[in-house]
Coordinates of N, CA and C in Angstrom, one line a residue:
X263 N 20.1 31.2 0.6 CA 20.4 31.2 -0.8 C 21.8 30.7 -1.1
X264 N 22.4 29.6 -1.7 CA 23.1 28.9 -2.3 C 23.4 29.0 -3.7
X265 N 23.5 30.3 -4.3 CA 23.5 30.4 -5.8 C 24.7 30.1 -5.7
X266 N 24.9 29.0 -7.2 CA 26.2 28.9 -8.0 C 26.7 27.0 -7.2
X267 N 25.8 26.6 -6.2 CA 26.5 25.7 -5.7 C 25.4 24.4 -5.7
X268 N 25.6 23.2 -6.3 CA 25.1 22.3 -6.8 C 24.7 21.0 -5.7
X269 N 23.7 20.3 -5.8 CA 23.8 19.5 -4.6 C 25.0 18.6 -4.1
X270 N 26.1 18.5 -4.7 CA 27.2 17.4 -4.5 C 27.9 18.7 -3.9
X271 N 28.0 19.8 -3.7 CA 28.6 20.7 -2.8 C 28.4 21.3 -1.9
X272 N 27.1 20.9 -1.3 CA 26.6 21.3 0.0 C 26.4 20.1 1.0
X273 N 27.0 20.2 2.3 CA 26.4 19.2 3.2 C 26.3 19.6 4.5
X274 N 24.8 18.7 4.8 CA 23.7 19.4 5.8 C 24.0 18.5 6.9
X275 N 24.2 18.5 8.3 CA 24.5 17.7 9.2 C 23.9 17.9 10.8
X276 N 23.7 16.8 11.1 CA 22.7 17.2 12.4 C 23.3 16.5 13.8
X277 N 24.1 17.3 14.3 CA 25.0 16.3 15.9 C 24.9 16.9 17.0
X278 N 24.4 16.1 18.0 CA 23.9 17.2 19.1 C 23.7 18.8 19.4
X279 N 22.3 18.7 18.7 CA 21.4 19.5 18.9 C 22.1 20.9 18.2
X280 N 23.3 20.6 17.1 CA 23.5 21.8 15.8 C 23.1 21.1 14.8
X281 N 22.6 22.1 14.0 CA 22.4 21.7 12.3 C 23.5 23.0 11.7
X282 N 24.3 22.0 11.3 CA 25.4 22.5 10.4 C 25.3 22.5 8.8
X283 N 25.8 23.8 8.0 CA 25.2 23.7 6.6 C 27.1 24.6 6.1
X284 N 27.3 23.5 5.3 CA 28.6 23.7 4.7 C 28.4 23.4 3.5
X285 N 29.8 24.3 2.7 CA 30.1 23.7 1.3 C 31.3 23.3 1.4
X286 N 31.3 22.1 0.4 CA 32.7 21.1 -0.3 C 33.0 21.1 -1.4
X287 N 33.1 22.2 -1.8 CA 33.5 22.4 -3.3 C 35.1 22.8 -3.4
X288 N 35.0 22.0 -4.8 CA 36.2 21.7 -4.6 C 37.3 23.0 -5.5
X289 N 38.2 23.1 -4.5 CA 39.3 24.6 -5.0 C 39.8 24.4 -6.0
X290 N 40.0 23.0 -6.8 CA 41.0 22.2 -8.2 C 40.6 23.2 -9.5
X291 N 38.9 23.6 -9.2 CA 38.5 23.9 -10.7 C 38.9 24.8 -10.6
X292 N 38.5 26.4 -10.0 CA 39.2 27.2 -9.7 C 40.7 27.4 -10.0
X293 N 41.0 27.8 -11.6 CA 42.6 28.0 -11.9 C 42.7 29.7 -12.2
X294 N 42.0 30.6 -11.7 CA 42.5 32.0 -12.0 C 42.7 32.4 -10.3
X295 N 43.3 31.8 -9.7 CA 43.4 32.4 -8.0 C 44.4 33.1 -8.2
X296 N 45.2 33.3 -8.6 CA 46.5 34.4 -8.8 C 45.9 35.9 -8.7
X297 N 44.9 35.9 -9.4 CA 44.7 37.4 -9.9 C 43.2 37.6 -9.4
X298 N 42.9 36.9 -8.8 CA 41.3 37.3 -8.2 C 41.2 37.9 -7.1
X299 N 40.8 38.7 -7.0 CA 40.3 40.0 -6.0 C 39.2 39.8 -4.9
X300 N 38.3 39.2 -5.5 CA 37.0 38.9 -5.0 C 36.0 38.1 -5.4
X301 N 35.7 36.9 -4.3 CA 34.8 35.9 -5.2 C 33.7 36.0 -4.2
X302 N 32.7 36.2 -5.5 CA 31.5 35.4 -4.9 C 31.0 34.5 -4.3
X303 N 29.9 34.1 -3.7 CA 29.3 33.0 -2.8 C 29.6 31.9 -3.3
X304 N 29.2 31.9 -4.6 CA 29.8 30.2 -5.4 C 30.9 30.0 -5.7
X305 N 32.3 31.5 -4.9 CA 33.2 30.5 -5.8 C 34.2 30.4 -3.8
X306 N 33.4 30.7 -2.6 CA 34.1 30.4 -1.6 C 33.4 29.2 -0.8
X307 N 34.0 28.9 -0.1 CA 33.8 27.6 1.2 C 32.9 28.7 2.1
X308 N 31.9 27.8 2.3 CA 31.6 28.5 3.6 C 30.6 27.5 5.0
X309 N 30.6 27.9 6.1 CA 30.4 27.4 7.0 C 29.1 27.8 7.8
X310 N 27.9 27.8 7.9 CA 27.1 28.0 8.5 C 26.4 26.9 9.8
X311 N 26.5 27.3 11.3 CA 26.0 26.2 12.4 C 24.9 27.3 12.7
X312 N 23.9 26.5 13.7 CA 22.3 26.8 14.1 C 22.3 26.0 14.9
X313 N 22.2 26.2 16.6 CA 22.0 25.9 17.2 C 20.4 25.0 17.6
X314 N 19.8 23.8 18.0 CA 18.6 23.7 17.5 C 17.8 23.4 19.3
X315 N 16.5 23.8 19.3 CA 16.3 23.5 20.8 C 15.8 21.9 21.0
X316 N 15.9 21.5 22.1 CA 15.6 19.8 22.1 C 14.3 19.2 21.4
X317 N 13.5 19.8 20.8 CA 11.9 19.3 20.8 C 12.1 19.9 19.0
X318 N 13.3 19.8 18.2 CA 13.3 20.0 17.0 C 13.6 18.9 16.3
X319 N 13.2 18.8 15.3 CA 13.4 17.6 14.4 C 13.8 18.0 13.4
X320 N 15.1 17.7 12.4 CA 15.1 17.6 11.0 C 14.4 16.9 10.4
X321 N 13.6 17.2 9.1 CA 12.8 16.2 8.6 C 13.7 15.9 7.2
X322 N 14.7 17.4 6.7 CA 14.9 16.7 5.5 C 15.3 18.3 4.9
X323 N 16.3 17.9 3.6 CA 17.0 19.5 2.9 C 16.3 19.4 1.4
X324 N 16.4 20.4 0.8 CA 15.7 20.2 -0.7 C 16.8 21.6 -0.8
X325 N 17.5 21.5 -2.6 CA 17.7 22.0 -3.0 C 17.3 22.1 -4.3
X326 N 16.6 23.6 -4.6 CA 15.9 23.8 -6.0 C 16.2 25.3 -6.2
X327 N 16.9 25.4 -7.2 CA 16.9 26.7 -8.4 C 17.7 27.9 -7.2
X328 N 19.0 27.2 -6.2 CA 19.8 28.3 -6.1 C 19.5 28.5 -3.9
X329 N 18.3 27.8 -4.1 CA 17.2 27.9 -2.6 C 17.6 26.7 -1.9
X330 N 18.3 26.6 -0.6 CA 18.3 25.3 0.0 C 17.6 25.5 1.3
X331 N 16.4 24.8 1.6 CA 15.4 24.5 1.9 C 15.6 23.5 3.1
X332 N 15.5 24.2 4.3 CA 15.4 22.5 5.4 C 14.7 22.3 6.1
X333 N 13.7 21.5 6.2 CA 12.3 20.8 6.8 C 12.4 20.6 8.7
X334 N 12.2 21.4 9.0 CA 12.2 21.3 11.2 C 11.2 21.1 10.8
X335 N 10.5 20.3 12.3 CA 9.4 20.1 13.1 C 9.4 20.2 14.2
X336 N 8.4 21.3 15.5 CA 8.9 21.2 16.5 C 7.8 20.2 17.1
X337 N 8.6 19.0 17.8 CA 8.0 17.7 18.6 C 7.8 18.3 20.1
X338 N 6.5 18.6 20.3 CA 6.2 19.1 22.2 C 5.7 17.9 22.8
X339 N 6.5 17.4 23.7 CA 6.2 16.3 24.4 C 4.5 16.6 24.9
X340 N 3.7 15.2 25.3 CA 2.8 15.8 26.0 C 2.8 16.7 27.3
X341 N 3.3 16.0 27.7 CA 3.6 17.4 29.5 C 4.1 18.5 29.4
X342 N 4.2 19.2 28.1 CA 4.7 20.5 27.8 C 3.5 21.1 27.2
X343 N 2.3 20.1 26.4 CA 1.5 20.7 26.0 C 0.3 21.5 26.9
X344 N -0.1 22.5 26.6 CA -1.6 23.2 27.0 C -2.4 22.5 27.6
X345 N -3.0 22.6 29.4 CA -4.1 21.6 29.5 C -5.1 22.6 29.8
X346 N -6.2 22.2 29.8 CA -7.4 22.4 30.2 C -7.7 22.3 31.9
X347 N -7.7 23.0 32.7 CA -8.4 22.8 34.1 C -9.6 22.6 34.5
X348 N -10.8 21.6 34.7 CA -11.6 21.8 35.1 C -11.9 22.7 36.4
X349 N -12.9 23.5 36.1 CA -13.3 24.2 38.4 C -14.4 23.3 38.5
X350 N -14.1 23.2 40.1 CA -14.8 22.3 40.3 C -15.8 23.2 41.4

């Protein structure tokens, strides 16, 4: 959940094998910092990494109504997949 932060303030990044999810919002608009106590999710920077295993794929991020959304797939090589043994 990403409430309060718009898609020009979130950025999703994929570099050996982390998916990193940050905000870049910018601290300018923010003019009551003198006397603020406590901010909320949308009014701080924040940094979230996720380690990803090698057979993961990003497909893609969607943000809608507050929800940011990111599309894995896990890719199993064949020779990792399930076989069948015949007895003979």
């Amino acid at each position: 959940a990403v409430a309060g932060f718009g898609k020009k303030d979130i950025e999703v990044e994929v570099a050996e094998g982390v998916l990193t999810v940050k905000s870049i919002k910018d601290k300018d608009t923010d003019t009551t910092d003198e006397y603020t106590l406590y901010k909320g999710i949308s009014a701080r920077n924040f940094t979230r990494k996720f380690t990803l295993a090698d057979d993961i794929v990003v497909n893609g991020a969607e943000l809608k109504d507050g929800m940011l959304t990111i599309s894995l797939e896990r890719i199993v090589p064949e020779e990792k997949k399930p076989q069948l043994i015949t007895i003979k």
